[in-house]
GROMACS .gro file of C-alpha atoms in nm:
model
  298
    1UNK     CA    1   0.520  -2.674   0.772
    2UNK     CA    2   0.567  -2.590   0.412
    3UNK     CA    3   0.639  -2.241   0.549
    4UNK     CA    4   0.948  -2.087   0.753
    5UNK     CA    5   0.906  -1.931   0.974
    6UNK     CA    6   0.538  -2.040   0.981
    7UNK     CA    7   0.336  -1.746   0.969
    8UNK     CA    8   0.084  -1.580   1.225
    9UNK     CA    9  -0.178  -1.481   1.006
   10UNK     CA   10  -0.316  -1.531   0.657
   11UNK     CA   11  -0.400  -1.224   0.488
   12UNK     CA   12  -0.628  -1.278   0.158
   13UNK     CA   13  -0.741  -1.159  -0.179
   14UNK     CA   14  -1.094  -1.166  -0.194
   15UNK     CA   15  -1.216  -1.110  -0.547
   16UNK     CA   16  -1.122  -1.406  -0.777
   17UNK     CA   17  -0.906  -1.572  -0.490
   18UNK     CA   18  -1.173  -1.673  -0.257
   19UNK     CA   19  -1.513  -1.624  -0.465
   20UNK     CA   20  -1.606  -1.683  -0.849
   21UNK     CA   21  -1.711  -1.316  -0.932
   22UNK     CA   22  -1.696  -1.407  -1.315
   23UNK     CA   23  -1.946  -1.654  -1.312
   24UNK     CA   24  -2.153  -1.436  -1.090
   25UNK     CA   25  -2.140  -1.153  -1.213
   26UNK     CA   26  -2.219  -1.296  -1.565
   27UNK     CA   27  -2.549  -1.474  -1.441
   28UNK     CA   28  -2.692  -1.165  -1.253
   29UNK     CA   29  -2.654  -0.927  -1.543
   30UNK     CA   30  -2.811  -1.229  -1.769
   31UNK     CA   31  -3.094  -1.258  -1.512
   32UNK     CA   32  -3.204  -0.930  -1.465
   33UNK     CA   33  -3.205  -0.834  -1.850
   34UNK     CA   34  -3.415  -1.122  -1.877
   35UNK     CA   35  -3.649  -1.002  -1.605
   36UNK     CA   36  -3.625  -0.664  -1.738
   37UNK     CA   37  -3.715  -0.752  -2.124
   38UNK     CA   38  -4.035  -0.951  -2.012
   39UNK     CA   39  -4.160  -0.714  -1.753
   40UNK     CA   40  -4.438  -0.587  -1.942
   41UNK     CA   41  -4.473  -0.280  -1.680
   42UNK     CA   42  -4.175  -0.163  -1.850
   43UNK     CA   43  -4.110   0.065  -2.128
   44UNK     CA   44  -3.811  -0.025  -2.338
   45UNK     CA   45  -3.763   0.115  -2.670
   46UNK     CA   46  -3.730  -0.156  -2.969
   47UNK     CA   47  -3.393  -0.025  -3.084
   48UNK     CA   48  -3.244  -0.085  -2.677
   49UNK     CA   49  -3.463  -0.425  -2.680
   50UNK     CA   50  -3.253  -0.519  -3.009
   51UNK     CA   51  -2.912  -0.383  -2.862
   52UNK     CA   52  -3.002  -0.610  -2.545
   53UNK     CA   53  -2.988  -0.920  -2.724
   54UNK     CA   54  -2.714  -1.055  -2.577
   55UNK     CA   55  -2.549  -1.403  -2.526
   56UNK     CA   56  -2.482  -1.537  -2.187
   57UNK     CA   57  -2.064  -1.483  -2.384
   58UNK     CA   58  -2.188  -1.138  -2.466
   59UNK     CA   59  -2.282  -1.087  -2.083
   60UNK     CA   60  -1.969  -1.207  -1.955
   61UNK     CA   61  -1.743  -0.998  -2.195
   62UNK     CA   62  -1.933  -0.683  -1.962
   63UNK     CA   63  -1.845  -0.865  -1.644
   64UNK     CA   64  -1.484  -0.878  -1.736
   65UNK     CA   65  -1.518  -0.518  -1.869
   66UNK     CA   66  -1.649  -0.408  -1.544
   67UNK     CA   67  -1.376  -0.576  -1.343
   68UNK     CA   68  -1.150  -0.463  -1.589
   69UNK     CA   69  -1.243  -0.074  -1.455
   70UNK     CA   70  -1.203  -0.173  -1.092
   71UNK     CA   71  -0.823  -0.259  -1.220
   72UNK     CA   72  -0.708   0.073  -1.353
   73UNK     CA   73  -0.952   0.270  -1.115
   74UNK     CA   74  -0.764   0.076  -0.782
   75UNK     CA   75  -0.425   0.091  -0.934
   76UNK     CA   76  -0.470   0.482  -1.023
   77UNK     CA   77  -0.569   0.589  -0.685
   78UNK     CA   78  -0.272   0.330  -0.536
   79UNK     CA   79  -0.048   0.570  -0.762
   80UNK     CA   80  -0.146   0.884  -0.711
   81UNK     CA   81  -0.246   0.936  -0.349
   82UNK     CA   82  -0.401   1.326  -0.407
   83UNK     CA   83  -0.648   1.141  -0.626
   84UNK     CA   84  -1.010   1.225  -0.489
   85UNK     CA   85  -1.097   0.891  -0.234
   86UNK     CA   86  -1.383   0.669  -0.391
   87UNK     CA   87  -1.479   0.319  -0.243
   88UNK     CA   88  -1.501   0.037  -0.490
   89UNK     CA   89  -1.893   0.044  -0.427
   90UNK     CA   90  -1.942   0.407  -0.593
   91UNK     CA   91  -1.703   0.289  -0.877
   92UNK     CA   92  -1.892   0.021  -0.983
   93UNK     CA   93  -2.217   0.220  -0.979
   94UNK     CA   94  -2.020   0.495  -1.166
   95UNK     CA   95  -1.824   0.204  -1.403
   96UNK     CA   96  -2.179   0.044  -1.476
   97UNK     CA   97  -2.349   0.325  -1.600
   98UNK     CA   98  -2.079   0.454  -1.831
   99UNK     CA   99  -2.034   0.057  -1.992
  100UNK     CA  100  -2.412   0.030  -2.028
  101UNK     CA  101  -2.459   0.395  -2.157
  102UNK     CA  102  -2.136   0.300  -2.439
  103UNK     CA  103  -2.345  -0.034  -2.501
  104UNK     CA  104  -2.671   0.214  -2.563
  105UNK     CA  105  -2.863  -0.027  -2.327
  106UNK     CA  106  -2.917   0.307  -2.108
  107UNK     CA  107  -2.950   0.707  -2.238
  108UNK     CA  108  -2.848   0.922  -2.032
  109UNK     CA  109  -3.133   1.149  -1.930
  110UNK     CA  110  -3.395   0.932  -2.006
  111UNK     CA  111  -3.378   0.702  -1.657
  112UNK     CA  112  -3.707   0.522  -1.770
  113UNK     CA  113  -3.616   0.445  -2.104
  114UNK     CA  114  -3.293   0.217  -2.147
  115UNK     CA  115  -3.307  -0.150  -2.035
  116UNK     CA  116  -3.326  -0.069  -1.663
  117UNK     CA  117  -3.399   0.275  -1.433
  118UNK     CA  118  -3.150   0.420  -1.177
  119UNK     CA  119  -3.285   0.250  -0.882
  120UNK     CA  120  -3.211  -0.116  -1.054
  121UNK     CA  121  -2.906  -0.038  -1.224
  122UNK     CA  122  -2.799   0.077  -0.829
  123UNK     CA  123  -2.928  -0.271  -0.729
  124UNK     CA  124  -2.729  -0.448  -1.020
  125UNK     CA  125  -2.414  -0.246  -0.869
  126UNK     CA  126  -2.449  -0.426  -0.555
  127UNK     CA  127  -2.400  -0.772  -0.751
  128UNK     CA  128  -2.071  -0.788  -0.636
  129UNK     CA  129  -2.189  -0.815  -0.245
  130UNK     CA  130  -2.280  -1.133  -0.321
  131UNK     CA  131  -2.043  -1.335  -0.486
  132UNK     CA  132  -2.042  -1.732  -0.491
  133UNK     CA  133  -1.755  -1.879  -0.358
  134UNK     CA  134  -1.498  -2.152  -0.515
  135UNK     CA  135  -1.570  -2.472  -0.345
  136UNK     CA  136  -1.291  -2.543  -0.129
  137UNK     CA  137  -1.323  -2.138   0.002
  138UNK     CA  138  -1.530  -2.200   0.294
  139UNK     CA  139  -1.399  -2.550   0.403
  140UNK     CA  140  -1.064  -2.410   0.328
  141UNK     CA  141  -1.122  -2.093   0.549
  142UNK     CA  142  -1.235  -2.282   0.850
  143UNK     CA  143  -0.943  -2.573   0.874
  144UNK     CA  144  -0.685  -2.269   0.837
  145UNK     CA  145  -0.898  -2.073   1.133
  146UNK     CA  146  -0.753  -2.360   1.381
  147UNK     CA  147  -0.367  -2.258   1.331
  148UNK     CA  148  -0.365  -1.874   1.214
  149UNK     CA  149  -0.573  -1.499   1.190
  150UNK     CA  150  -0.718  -1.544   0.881
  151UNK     CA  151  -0.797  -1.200   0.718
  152UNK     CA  152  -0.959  -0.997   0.426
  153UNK     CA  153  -0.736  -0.772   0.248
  154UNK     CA  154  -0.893  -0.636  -0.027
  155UNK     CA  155  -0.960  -0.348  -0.179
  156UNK     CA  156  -1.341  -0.384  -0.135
  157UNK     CA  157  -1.483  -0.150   0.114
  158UNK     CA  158  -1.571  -0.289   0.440
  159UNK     CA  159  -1.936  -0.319   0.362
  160UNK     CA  160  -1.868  -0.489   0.041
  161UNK     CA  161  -1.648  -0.705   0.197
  162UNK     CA  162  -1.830  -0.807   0.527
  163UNK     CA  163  -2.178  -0.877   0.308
  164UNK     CA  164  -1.959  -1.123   0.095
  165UNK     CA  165  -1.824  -1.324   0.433
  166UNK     CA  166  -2.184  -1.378   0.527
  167UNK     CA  167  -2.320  -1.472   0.187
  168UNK     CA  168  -2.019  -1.707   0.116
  169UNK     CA  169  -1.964  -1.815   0.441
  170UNK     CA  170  -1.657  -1.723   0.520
  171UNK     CA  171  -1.515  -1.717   0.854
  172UNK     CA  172  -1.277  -1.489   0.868
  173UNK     CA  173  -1.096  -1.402   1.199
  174UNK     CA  174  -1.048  -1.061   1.084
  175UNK     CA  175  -1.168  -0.824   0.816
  176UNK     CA  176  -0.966  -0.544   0.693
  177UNK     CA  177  -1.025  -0.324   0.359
  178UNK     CA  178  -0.759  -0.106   0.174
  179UNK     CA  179  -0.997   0.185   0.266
  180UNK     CA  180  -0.863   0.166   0.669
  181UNK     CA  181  -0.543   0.246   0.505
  182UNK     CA  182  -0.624   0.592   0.259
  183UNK     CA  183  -0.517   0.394  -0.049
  184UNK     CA  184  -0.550   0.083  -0.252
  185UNK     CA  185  -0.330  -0.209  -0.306
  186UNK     CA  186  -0.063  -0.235  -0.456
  187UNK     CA  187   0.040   0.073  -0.219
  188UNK     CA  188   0.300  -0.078   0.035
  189UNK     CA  189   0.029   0.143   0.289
  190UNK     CA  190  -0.228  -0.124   0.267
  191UNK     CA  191   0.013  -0.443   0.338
  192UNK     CA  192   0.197  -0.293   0.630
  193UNK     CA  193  -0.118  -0.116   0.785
  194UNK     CA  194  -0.300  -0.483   0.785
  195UNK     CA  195   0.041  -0.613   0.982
  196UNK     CA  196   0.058  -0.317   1.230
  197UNK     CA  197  -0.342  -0.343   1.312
  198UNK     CA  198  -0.287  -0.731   1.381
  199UNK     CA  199   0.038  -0.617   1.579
  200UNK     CA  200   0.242  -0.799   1.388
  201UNK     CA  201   0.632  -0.803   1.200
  202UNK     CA  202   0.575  -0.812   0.820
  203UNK     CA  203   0.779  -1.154   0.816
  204UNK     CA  204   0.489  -1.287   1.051
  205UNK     CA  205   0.232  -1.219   0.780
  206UNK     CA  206   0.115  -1.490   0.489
  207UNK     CA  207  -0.050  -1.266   0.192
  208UNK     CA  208  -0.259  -1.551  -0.030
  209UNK     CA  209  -0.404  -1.452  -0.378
  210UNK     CA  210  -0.434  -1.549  -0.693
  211UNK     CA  211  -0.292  -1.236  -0.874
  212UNK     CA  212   0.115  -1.213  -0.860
  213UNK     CA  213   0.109  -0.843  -0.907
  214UNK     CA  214  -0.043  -0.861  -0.570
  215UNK     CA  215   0.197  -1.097  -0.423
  216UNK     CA  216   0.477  -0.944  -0.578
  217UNK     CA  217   0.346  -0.597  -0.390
  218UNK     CA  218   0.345  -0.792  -0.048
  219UNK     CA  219   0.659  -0.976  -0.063
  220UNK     CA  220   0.825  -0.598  -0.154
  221UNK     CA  221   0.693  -0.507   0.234
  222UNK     CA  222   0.837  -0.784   0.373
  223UNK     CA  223   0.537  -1.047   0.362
  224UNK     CA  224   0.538  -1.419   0.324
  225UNK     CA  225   0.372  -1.502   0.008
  226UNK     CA  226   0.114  -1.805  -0.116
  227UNK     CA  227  -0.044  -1.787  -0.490
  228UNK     CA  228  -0.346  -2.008  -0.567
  229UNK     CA  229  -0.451  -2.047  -0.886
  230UNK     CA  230  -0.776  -1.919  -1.004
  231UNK     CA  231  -0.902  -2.003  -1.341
  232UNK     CA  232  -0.877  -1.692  -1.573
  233UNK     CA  233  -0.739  -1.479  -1.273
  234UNK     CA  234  -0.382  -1.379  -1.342
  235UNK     CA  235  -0.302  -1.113  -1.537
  236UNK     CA  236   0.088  -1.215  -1.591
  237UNK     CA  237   0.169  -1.360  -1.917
  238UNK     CA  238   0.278  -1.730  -1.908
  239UNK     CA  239   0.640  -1.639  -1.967
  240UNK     CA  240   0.594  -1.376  -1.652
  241UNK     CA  241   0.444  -1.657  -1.436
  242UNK     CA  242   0.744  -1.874  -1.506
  243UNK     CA  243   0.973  -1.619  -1.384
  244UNK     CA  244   0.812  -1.544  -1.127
  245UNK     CA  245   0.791  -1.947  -1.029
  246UNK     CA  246   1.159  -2.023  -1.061
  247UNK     CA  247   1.275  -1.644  -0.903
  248UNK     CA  248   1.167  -1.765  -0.565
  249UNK     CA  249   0.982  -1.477  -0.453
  250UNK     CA  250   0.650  -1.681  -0.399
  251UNK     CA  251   0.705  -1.893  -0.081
  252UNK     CA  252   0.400  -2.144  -0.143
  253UNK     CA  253   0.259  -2.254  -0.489
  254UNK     CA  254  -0.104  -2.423  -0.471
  255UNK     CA  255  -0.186  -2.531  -0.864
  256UNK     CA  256  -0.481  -2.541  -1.063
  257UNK     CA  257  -0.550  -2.879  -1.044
  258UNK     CA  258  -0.507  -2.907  -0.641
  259UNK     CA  259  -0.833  -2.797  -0.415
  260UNK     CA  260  -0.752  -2.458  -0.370
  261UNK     CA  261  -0.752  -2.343   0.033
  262UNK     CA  262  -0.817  -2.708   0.146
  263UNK     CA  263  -0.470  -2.806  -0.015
  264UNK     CA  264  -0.338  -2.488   0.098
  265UNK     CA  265  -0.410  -2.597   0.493
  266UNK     CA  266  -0.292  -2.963   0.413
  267UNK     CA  267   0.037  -2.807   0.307
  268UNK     CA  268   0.077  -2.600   0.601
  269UNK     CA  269   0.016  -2.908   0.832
  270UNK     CA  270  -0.336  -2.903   0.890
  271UNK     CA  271  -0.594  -3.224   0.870
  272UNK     CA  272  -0.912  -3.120   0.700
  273UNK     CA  273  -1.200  -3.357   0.790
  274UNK     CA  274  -1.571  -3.406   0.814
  275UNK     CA  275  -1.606  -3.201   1.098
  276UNK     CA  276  -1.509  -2.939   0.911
  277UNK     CA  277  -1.739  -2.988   0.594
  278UNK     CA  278  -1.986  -3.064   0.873
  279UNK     CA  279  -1.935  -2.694   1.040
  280UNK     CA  280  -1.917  -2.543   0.669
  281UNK     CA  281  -2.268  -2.627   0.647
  282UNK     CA  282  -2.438  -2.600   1.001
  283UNK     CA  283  -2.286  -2.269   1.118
  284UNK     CA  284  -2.329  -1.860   1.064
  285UNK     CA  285  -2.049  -1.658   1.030
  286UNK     CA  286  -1.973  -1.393   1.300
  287UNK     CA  287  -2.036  -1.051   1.267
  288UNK     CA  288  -1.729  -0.813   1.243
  289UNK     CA  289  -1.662  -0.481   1.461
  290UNK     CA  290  -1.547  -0.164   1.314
  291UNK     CA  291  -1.158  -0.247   1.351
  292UNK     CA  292  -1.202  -0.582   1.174
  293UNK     CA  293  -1.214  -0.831   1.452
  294UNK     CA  294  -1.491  -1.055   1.492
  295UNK     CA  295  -1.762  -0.972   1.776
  296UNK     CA  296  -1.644  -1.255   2.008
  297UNK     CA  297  -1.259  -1.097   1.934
  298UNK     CA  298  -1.415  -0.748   2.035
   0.00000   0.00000   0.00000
């Protein structure tokens, strides 16, 4: 066991630790300009059919705006706990439609005459319900299933969060969001409310992500930590990642060019084999009650 003691449950990062949301994100906005430009229902001025000519680069600088939002919205609610609550899903409707109004692909007031009307820009929101996973995610997820509670903690609402385990196919034991807890990580609330809802010590708790600020958050409440590397994901500088790898506060290091979760349960002692590539393709996902636990659990 590559960890000691060996943990009791796996909590996890969702967004850019488990699923892709760059590429995603990127492609869908792509898409539905596309769709929206040749729709020939539609009536889009010439000077927002100009501004929309964007490359697919051009696309995914807005996706990494977007998530960009999500970072200082999360953080300044985790900060300042009087803050008015908002879930993540009514920021990015809000975030959207302030980046495409700056990008004068919308005008405010005039739903019917930007690049697309309320009701599709509050589709395109939704995007993030349905993000593809990396490849070893699901695979991953299942092997680790057989030896701990493997659980969301993100700061996704539980919606968000519960759409994404059934598009991806994720098979989470438990699903918990930051919104159970009245805050947002990195607030210490979030990490030891996921522990005392599994009934569990701190030091019996795994969190695995792909951001250190995250990790760094969980080891501070007593947590076990694991950082998998996601390409483009961490916001440390290389000089801060080095620190962080020779201070010794992550407990488990899975690197870039290792497969991801499926390493991850090879280091901590479990086989991953056919059967379970076999189940990642021939089963649902369960269905998760209102405290997180999965419907057979309840």
């Amino acid at each position: 066991m590559a960890l000691s003691p060996a943990p009791r449950a796996l909590l996890f990062d969702v967004f850019g630790t488990c699923v892709d949301w760059r590429s995603t994100v990127t492609r869908e906005l792509e898409k539905a300009a596309h769709i929206a430009l040749n729709d020939p229902a539609k009536s889009i001025a010439s000077r927002i059919r100009l501004q929309a000519d964007y490359t697919t680069e051009d696309w995914g600088k807005l996706a990494q705006e977007w998530r960009n939002t999500y970072k200082v919205f999360t953080k300044a609610l985790a900060n300042d706990p009087t803050t008015p609550w908002k879930t993540v899903d009514e920021h990015h409707l809000d975030s959207l439609k302030k980046l495409l109004t700056e990008r004068h692909l919308i005008r405010e007031g005039e739903p019917d005459a930007g690049l697309w009307n309320d009701e599709e820009i509050r589709a395109l929101s939704l995007i993030w319900h349905h993000l593809d996973p990396w490849p070893d995610t699901s695979t991953g997820i299942d092997a680790l299933n057989e030896r701990f509670y493997t659980c969301t903690l993100s700061n996704g609402n539980l919606s968000l969060l519960a759409d994404m385990a059934s598009y991806a196919r994720m098979n989470w034991t438990h699903i918990f969001s930051a919104e159970q807890f009245g805050s947002y990580k990195p607030s210490p609330s979030v990490y030891l409310g996921a522990a005392a809802k599994l009934g569990l010590n701190p030091a019996e708790c795994a969190m695995v992500a792909c951001h250190l600020n995250d990790l760094r958050a969980a080891k501070n409440c007593g947590f076990q930590t694991i950082y998998v590397e996601r390409p483009l994901e961490e916001d440390y500088s290389e000089q801060e990642v080095a620190a962080a790898r020779s201070g010794g506060w992550v407990d488990l290091w899975v690197e870039a060019g290792q497969d991801g979760f499926i390493t991850l349960a090879q280091k901590l002692g479990i086989e991953v084999s056919r059967h379970h590539q076999r189940r990642r393709s021939g089963s649902a996902p369960p269905g998760f009650g209102s405290d997180g636990r999965t419907e057979a659990e309840s």
